[in-house]
Amino acid sequence: MLILMEENYEALSREAARMVANAVRRKPDVRLGFATGSTPLGLYRALVRLHREEGLDFACVVSFNLDEYIGLPADHPQSFHSYMRRNLFDHINVRKENVHIPDGNWTGKCIEYCAHYETLIARASGIDLQILGVGKEGHIGFNEPTSSLASRTRPKTLTYQTTQDNRADFAPNEQPPEAAITMGIGTILEARRILLLASGAAKAKAVALAVEGPITASVSASALQLHRDTTLLLDREAASELRHRDYYQRVVETTRKLNPERLW
Ligand code: GLP
């Protein structure tokens, strides 16, 4: 795991955009895994800017989203379909047919639909770069605590904490969804590279547990310790509970000298 620490959210978003843009430039048909939530918004804004101002080309990019609420119409403003259109896809030249987001209103058997989503990823030769956020309890995607570290795309019940965190996004008379389809931890770990973004003090504990705690199903993000090419991009607050910050900084400096490719 490589831990990069930036001063604030703006710097973190800029750096994330630089990394993703480099991945697109190096491999125009790169397979990108996208996340939702408030954390990647700055990254998406920066990518839109790079597309408009520098012609960053998404024409051949293929994308797979991590998750989607179950039962929410795709055109509901809080669906992840709407989120992705509003914040990224409507503003770049990605092709509709290259975009994949789990369908929270599938027809047929859920388990078969989830297996189909996995097949789509496999047929695209897997994900080159998976972007992740992290929940306050350390979940990635919607892999809530106790999710198997080997889990695949499947329906998942959301915890009370997650539904509470989501409540603010829904009208007071609306019940936030209580279940979602999410890529599993096993699915996520198959991505060639992983970039996890975390910002703000509310994420500091989850980040510390993911990096310095044991690998445990209680903290899904700790499974990233098993991945050989994961980068955590943190702002100062999200990094504040890490005990070995100076060491991580030195690792970045050495990496910059010896293996600059690792830093994108
Ligand atoms: C949700 C999403 C995750 C996201 C997390 C944190 O649970 N399924 O993909 O990382 O929220 O969201 P935020 O970035 O808004 O804190």
mmCIF file of C-alpha atoms and ligand atoms in Angstrom:
data_model
loop_
_atom_site.group_PDB
_atom_site.id
_atom_site.type_symbol
_atom_site.label_atom_id
_atom_site.label_comp_id
_atom_site.label_asym_id
_atom_site.label_seq_id
_atom_site.Cartn_x
_atom_site.Cartn_y
_atom_site.Cartn_z
ATOM 1 C CA MET A 1 0.000 0.000 0.000
ATOM 2 C CA LEU A 2 1.255 3.410 -0.909
ATOM 3 C CA ILE A 3 -0.047 6.229 1.284
ATOM 4 C CA LEU A 4 -0.094 9.683 -0.296
ATOM 5 C CA MET A 5 -1.037 12.595 1.911
ATOM 6 C CA GLU A 6 -2.276 15.912 0.566
ATOM 7 C CA GLU A 7 -2.989 19.091 2.461
ATOM 8 C CA ASN A 8 -6.712 19.315 1.725
ATOM 9 C CA TYR A 9 -9.597 18.042 -0.391
ATOM 10 C CA GLU A 10 -8.796 20.280 -3.378
ATOM 11 C CA ALA A 11 -5.212 19.009 -3.575
ATOM 12 C CA LEU A 12 -6.381 15.421 -3.150
ATOM 13 C CA SER A 13 -8.895 15.804 -5.989
ATOM 14 C CA ARG A 14 -6.295 17.407 -8.254
ATOM 15 C CA GLU A 15 -3.824 14.608 -7.607
ATOM 16 C CA ALA A 16 -6.481 11.921 -8.140
ATOM 17 C CA ALA A 17 -7.432 13.529 -11.463
ATOM 18 C CA ARG A 18 -3.797 13.618 -12.538
ATOM 19 C CA MET A 19 -3.498 9.891 -11.834
ATOM 20 C CA VAL A 20 -6.733 8.911 -13.583
ATOM 21 C CA ALA A 21 -5.953 11.172 -16.561
ATOM 22 C CA ASN A 22 -2.533 9.529 -16.884
ATOM 23 C CA ALA A 23 -4.180 6.113 -16.864
ATOM 24 C CA VAL A 24 -6.512 7.244 -19.697
ATOM 25 C CA ARG A 25 -3.650 8.771 -21.712
ATOM 26 C CA ARG A 26 -1.480 5.684 -21.344
ATOM 27 C CA LYS A 27 -4.262 3.307 -22.283
ATOM 28 C CA PRO A 28 -7.143 4.999 -24.146
ATOM 29 C CA ASP A 29 -9.381 1.932 -23.700
ATOM 30 C CA VAL A 30 -8.590 1.703 -20.001
ATOM 31 C CA ARG A 31 -11.165 -0.113 -17.862
ATOM 32 C CA LEU A 32 -12.073 2.235 -15.038
ATOM 33 C CA GLY A 33 -14.006 1.284 -11.912
ATOM 34 C CA PHE A 34 -16.002 4.209 -10.554
ATOM 35 C CA ALA A 35 -17.312 4.926 -7.073
ATOM 36 C CA THR A 36 -20.031 7.293 -5.903
ATOM 37 C CA GLY A 37 -20.400 9.319 -2.694
ATOM 38 C CA SER A 38 -19.200 12.834 -1.949
ATOM 39 C CA THR A 39 -15.478 12.020 -1.934
ATOM 40 C CA PRO A 40 -14.874 11.475 -5.679
ATOM 41 C CA LEU A 41 -16.900 14.562 -6.694
ATOM 42 C CA GLY A 42 -13.795 16.777 -6.844
ATOM 43 C CA LEU A 43 -12.030 14.150 -8.965
ATOM 44 C CA TYR A 44 -14.984 13.991 -11.374
ATOM 45 C CA ARG A 45 -15.144 17.799 -11.620
ATOM 46 C CA ALA A 46 -11.430 17.871 -12.429
ATOM 47 C CA LEU A 47 -11.813 15.138 -15.080
ATOM 48 C CA VAL A 48 -14.627 17.104 -16.727
ATOM 49 C CA ARG A 49 -12.338 20.158 -16.758
ATOM 50 C CA LEU A 50 -9.490 18.140 -18.301
ATOM 51 C CA HIS A 51 -11.872 16.850 -20.965
ATOM 52 C CA ARG A 52 -13.132 20.353 -21.823
ATOM 53 C CA GLU A 53 -9.870 22.231 -21.601
ATOM 54 C CA GLU A 54 -7.265 19.677 -22.616
ATOM 55 C CA GLY A 55 -9.367 17.289 -24.688
ATOM 56 C CA LEU A 56 -8.871 14.313 -22.363
ATOM 57 C CA ASP A 57 -10.492 11.610 -24.467
ATOM 58 C CA PHE A 58 -12.891 9.086 -22.936
ATOM 59 C CA ALA A 59 -14.179 7.742 -26.276
ATOM 60 C CA CYS A 60 -12.656 4.289 -25.746
ATOM 61 C CA VAL A 61 -12.847 4.137 -21.949
ATOM 62 C CA VAL A 62 -14.955 1.315 -20.512
ATOM 63 C CA SER A 63 -16.387 1.831 -17.049
ATOM 64 C CA PHE A 64 -17.869 -0.297 -14.294
ATOM 65 C CA ASN A 65 -19.512 1.166 -11.231
ATOM 66 C CA LEU A 66 -19.163 -0.479 -7.874
ATOM 67 C CA ASP A 67 -22.743 -0.480 -6.720
ATOM 68 C CA GLU A 68 -26.347 0.663 -6.984
ATOM 69 C CA TYR A 69 -29.311 0.830 -4.620
ATOM 70 C CA ILE A 70 -31.905 -1.893 -4.955
ATOM 71 C CA GLY A 71 -35.407 -0.782 -5.887
ATOM 72 C CA LEU A 72 -34.636 2.863 -6.610
ATOM 73 C CA PRO A 73 -35.679 3.818 -10.162
ATOM 74 C CA ALA A 74 -32.595 4.484 -12.299
ATOM 75 C CA ASP A 75 -33.824 8.029 -12.922
ATOM 76 C CA HIS A 76 -34.321 8.813 -9.210
ATOM 77 C CA PRO A 77 -31.995 11.727 -8.402
ATOM 78 C CA GLN A 78 -30.226 9.671 -5.709
ATOM 79 C CA SER A 79 -29.648 6.576 -7.810
ATOM 80 C CA PHE A 80 -26.013 5.999 -8.706
ATOM 81 C CA HIS A 81 -27.093 5.981 -12.375
ATOM 82 C CA SER A 82 -28.265 9.593 -11.943
ATOM 83 C CA TYR A 83 -25.213 10.505 -9.868
ATOM 84 C CA MET A 84 -22.819 9.286 -12.546
ATOM 85 C CA ARG A 85 -24.681 11.041 -15.339
ATOM 86 C CA ARG A 86 -24.964 14.296 -13.392
ATOM 87 C CA ASN A 87 -21.390 14.384 -12.148
ATOM 88 C CA LEU A 88 -19.413 12.802 -14.959
ATOM 89 C CA PHE A 89 -20.933 10.952 -17.899
ATOM 90 C CA ASP A 90 -23.095 13.824 -19.218
ATOM 91 C CA HIS A 91 -20.001 16.031 -19.423
ATOM 92 C CA ILE A 92 -17.425 13.783 -21.081
ATOM 93 C CA ASN A 93 -17.360 11.770 -24.310
ATOM 94 C CA VAL A 94 -17.674 8.302 -22.774
ATOM 95 C CA ARG A 95 -19.866 6.024 -24.930
ATOM 96 C CA LYS A 96 -23.151 4.901 -23.428
ATOM 97 C CA GLU A 97 -22.510 1.306 -24.451
ATOM 98 C CA ASN A 98 -19.182 1.349 -22.592
ATOM 99 C CA VAL A 99 -20.757 2.338 -19.270
ATOM 100 C CA HIS A 100 -21.811 -0.351 -16.787
ATOM 101 C CA ILE A 101 -23.648 0.282 -13.538
ATOM 102 C CA PRO A 102 -25.397 -2.497 -11.605
ATOM 103 C CA ASP A 103 -29.134 -2.472 -12.279
ATOM 104 C CA GLY A 104 -31.021 -2.083 -9.015
ATOM 105 C CA ASN A 105 -34.217 -3.116 -10.814
ATOM 106 C CA TRP A 106 -33.011 -6.215 -12.635
ATOM 107 C CA THR A 107 -35.457 -8.728 -14.025
ATOM 108 C CA GLY A 108 -35.120 -12.417 -13.222
ATOM 109 C CA LYS A 109 -33.055 -13.915 -10.423
ATOM 110 C CA CYS A 110 -30.853 -11.457 -8.551
ATOM 111 C CA ILE A 111 -28.019 -13.934 -8.162
ATOM 112 C CA GLU A 112 -28.006 -14.566 -11.925
ATOM 113 C CA TYR A 113 -28.026 -10.858 -12.648
ATOM 114 C CA CYS A 114 -25.036 -10.378 -10.306
ATOM 115 C CA ALA A 115 -23.150 -13.223 -12.011
ATOM 116 C CA HIS A 116 -23.893 -11.498 -15.338
ATOM 117 C CA TYR A 117 -22.309 -8.254 -14.024
ATOM 118 C CA GLU A 118 -19.191 -10.227 -13.087
ATOM 119 C CA THR A 119 -19.162 -11.720 -16.591
ATOM 120 C CA LEU A 120 -19.280 -8.259 -18.129
ATOM 121 C CA ILE A 121 -16.204 -7.276 -16.108
ATOM 122 C CA ALA A 122 -14.385 -10.479 -17.052
ATOM 123 C CA ARG A 123 -15.261 -10.086 -20.755
ATOM 124 C CA ALA A 124 -13.790 -6.592 -20.661
ATOM 125 C CA SER A 125 -10.544 -8.259 -19.373
ATOM 126 C CA GLY A 126 -11.024 -6.916 -15.864
ATOM 127 C CA ILE A 127 -10.680 -3.493 -14.324
ATOM 128 C CA ASP A 128 -7.399 -1.634 -14.778
ATOM 129 C CA LEU A 129 -7.988 1.051 -12.191
ATOM 130 C CA GLN A 130 -10.632 0.923 -9.503
ATOM 131 C CA ILE A 131 -11.472 4.147 -7.693
ATOM 132 C CA LEU A 132 -12.806 3.718 -4.173
ATOM 133 C CA GLY A 133 -14.112 5.826 -1.335
ATOM 134 C CA VAL A 134 -14.498 4.447 2.163
ATOM 135 C CA GLY A 135 -17.434 4.431 4.576
ATOM 136 C CA LYS A 136 -17.085 5.553 8.191
ATOM 137 C CA GLU A 137 -17.068 1.912 9.259
ATOM 138 C CA GLY A 138 -14.487 1.035 6.672
ATOM 139 C CA HIS A 139 -16.718 -0.356 3.951
ATOM 140 C CA ILE A 140 -15.713 -0.234 0.291
ATOM 141 C CA GLY A 141 -18.486 -0.336 -2.307
ATOM 142 C CA PHE A 142 -21.354 -1.463 -0.099
ATOM 143 C CA ASN A 143 -19.360 -4.268 1.479
ATOM 144 C CA GLU A 144 -20.575 -3.713 4.999
ATOM 145 C CA PRO A 145 -18.759 -5.155 8.051
ATOM 146 C CA THR A 146 -18.640 -8.978 8.011
ATOM 147 C CA SER A 147 -18.667 -9.092 4.207
ATOM 148 C CA SER A 148 -16.520 -12.003 3.117
ATOM 149 C CA LEU A 149 -13.113 -10.948 1.853
ATOM 150 C CA ALA A 150 -13.774 -13.334 -1.044
ATOM 151 C CA SER A 151 -17.225 -11.912 -1.844
ATOM 152 C CA ARG A 152 -18.389 -11.281 -5.403
ATOM 153 C CA THR A 153 -21.081 -9.001 -6.838
ATOM 154 C CA ARG A 154 -24.248 -9.644 -4.861
ATOM 155 C CA PRO A 155 -27.146 -8.023 -3.029
ATOM 156 C CA LYS A 156 -26.169 -6.610 0.347
ATOM 157 C CA THR A 157 -28.229 -5.308 3.263
ATOM 158 C CA LEU A 158 -27.049 -1.880 4.382
ATOM 159 C CA THR A 159 -26.179 -1.201 8.019
ATOM 160 C CA TYR A 160 -28.074 1.269 10.162
ATOM 161 C CA GLN A 161 -25.009 3.571 10.027
ATOM 162 C CA THR A 162 -24.992 3.545 6.220
ATOM 163 C CA THR A 163 -28.722 4.226 5.892
ATOM 164 C CA GLN A 164 -28.321 7.082 8.402
ATOM 165 C CA ASP A 165 -25.355 8.469 6.448
ATOM 166 C CA ASN A 166 -27.515 8.351 3.312
ATOM 167 C CA ARG A 167 -30.614 9.858 4.929
ATOM 168 C CA ALA A 168 -29.538 13.450 4.224
ATOM 169 C CA ASP A 169 -29.619 12.707 0.473
ATOM 170 C CA PHE A 170 -33.293 11.760 0.561
ATOM 171 C CA ALA A 171 -36.443 13.800 1.188
ATOM 172 C CA PRO A 172 -37.626 13.708 4.831
ATOM 173 C CA ASN A 173 -40.678 11.626 3.855
ATOM 174 C CA GLU A 174 -38.586 9.180 1.828
ATOM 175 C CA GLN A 175 -37.109 6.001 3.240
ATOM 176 C CA PRO A 176 -33.449 5.620 2.106
ATOM 177 C CA PRO A 177 -32.837 2.246 0.442
ATOM 178 C CA GLU A 178 -31.902 -0.555 2.793
ATOM 179 C CA ALA A 179 -30.149 -2.785 0.286
ATOM 180 C CA ALA A 180 -27.849 -2.485 -2.696
ATOM 181 C CA ILE A 181 -26.070 -4.540 -5.323
ATOM 182 C CA THR A 182 -22.347 -4.203 -4.851
ATOM 183 C CA MET A 183 -19.191 -5.634 -6.335
ATOM 184 C CA GLY A 184 -17.690 -7.923 -3.721
ATOM 185 C CA ILE A 185 -14.363 -7.502 -1.992
ATOM 186 C CA GLY A 186 -13.022 -10.375 -4.094
ATOM 187 C CA THR A 187 -14.196 -8.542 -7.227
ATOM 188 C CA ILE A 188 -12.518 -5.315 -6.138
ATOM 189 C CA LEU A 189 -9.250 -7.066 -5.279
ATOM 190 C CA GLU A 190 -9.010 -8.337 -8.868
ATOM 191 C CA ALA A 191 -8.620 -4.791 -10.224
ATOM 192 C CA ARG A 192 -5.050 -4.288 -11.435
ATOM 193 C CA ARG A 193 -4.668 -1.000 -9.589
ATOM 194 C CA ILE A 194 -6.749 0.514 -6.834
ATOM 195 C CA LEU A 195 -6.963 4.149 -5.818
ATOM 196 C CA LEU A 196 -8.818 4.838 -2.566
ATOM 197 C CA LEU A 197 -9.711 8.425 -1.735
ATOM 198 C CA ALA A 198 -10.534 9.574 1.790
ATOM 199 C CA SER A 199 -11.134 13.072 3.026
ATOM 200 C CA GLY A 200 -12.080 14.559 6.377
ATOM 201 C CA ALA A 201 -11.800 13.651 10.052
ATOM 202 C CA ALA A 202 -14.877 11.394 9.882
ATOM 203 C CA LYS A 203 -12.812 8.923 7.832
ATOM 204 C CA ALA A 204 -9.648 9.009 9.984
ATOM 205 C CA LYS A 205 -10.547 5.984 12.094
ATOM 206 C CA ALA A 206 -11.594 3.835 9.132
ATOM 207 C CA VAL A 207 -8.368 4.761 7.326
ATOM 208 C CA ALA A 208 -6.198 3.922 10.359
ATOM 209 C CA LEU A 209 -7.939 0.566 10.801
ATOM 210 C CA ALA A 210 -7.655 -0.229 7.087
ATOM 211 C CA VAL A 211 -3.930 0.563 6.959
ATOM 212 C CA GLU A 212 -2.585 -0.300 10.398
ATOM 213 C CA GLY A 213 -5.159 -2.716 11.752
ATOM 214 C CA PRO A 214 -5.441 -6.434 11.094
ATOM 215 C CA ILE A 215 -6.996 -7.724 7.883
ATOM 216 C CA THR A 216 -10.531 -8.375 8.954
ATOM 217 C CA ALA A 217 -14.016 -8.742 7.517
ATOM 218 C CA SER A 218 -15.075 -6.182 10.153
ATOM 219 C CA VAL A 219 -13.263 -3.492 8.145
ATOM 220 C CA SER A 220 -13.661 -4.239 4.434
ATOM 221 C CA ALA A 221 -11.014 -1.714 3.414
ATOM 222 C CA SER A 222 -8.392 -3.681 5.403
ATOM 223 C CA ALA A 223 -8.595 -6.294 2.615
ATOM 224 C CA LEU A 224 -6.681 -3.828 0.455
ATOM 225 C CA GLN A 225 -3.570 -4.870 2.411
ATOM 226 C CA LEU A 226 -3.758 -8.030 0.299
ATOM 227 C CA HIS A 227 -3.600 -6.080 -2.956
ATOM 228 C CA ARG A 228 -0.235 -5.458 -4.552
ATOM 229 C CA ASP A 229 -0.936 -2.090 -6.203
ATOM 230 C CA THR A 230 -3.175 -0.007 -3.980
ATOM 231 C CA THR A 231 -2.678 3.700 -3.398
ATOM 232 C CA LEU A 232 -4.448 5.597 -0.654
ATOM 233 C CA LEU A 233 -4.823 9.284 -1.387
ATOM 234 C CA LEU A 234 -5.713 11.089 1.837
ATOM 235 C CA ASP A 235 -6.084 14.639 2.981
ATOM 236 C CA ARG A 236 -4.498 15.746 6.229
ATOM 237 C CA GLU A 237 -7.618 15.087 8.316
ATOM 238 C CA ALA A 238 -8.274 11.617 6.937
ATOM 239 C CA ALA A 239 -4.621 10.736 7.646
ATOM 240 C CA SER A 240 -4.681 12.166 11.162
ATOM 241 C CA GLU A 241 -5.059 8.863 13.036
ATOM 242 C CA LEU A 242 -2.285 7.038 11.189
ATOM 243 C CA ARG A 243 0.589 6.332 13.557
ATOM 244 C CA HIS A 244 3.374 6.028 11.004
ATOM 245 C CA ARG A 245 2.796 9.064 8.785
ATOM 246 C CA ASP A 246 6.506 10.007 8.601
ATOM 247 C CA TYR A 247 7.388 6.535 7.453
ATOM 248 C CA TYR A 248 4.722 6.559 4.718
ATOM 249 C CA GLN A 249 6.130 9.868 3.520
ATOM 250 C CA ARG A 250 9.597 8.348 3.284
ATOM 251 C CA VAL A 251 8.223 5.375 1.355
ATOM 252 C CA VAL A 252 6.726 7.795 -1.168
ATOM 253 C CA GLU A 253 10.072 9.603 -1.522
ATOM 254 C CA THR A 254 11.955 6.345 -2.106
ATOM 255 C CA THR A 255 9.291 5.186 -4.564
ATOM 256 C CA ARG A 256 9.557 8.474 -6.446
ATOM 257 C CA LYS A 257 13.298 7.793 -6.916
ATOM 258 C CA LEU A 258 13.295 4.066 -7.576
ATOM 259 C CA ASN A 259 9.914 3.294 -9.141
ATOM 260 C CA PRO A 260 8.241 6.510 -10.298
ATOM 261 C CA GLU A 261 5.728 4.533 -12.421
ATOM 262 C CA ARG A 262 4.150 3.360 -9.190
ATOM 263 C CA LEU A 263 3.174 6.984 -8.573
ATOM 264 C CA TRP A 264 1.396 7.197 -11.951
HETATM 265 C C1 GLP B 1 -21.310 4.742 0.095
HETATM 266 C C2 GLP B 1 -20.753 4.188 -1.214
HETATM 267 C C3 GLP B 1 -19.259 4.037 -1.145
HETATM 268 C C4 GLP B 1 -18.644 5.327 -0.647
HETATM 269 C C5 GLP B 1 -19.124 5.622 0.754
HETATM 270 C C6 GLP B 1 -18.536 6.889 1.343
HETATM 271 O O1 GLP B 1 -21.474 3.762 1.025
HETATM 272 N N1 GLP B 1 -21.341 2.937 -1.570
HETATM 273 O O2 GLP B 1 -18.770 3.690 -2.429
HETATM 274 O O3 GLP B 1 -17.250 5.212 -0.647
HETATM 275 O O4 GLP B 1 -20.527 5.773 0.693
HETATM 276 O O5 GLP B 1 -19.205 8.012 0.845
HETATM 277 P P1 GLP B 1 -18.685 9.489 0.980
HETATM 278 O O6 GLP B 1 -17.602 9.653 -0.012
HETATM 279 O O7 GLP B 1 -19.880 10.329 0.658
HETATM 280 O O8 GLP B 1 -18.232 9.669 2.378
#
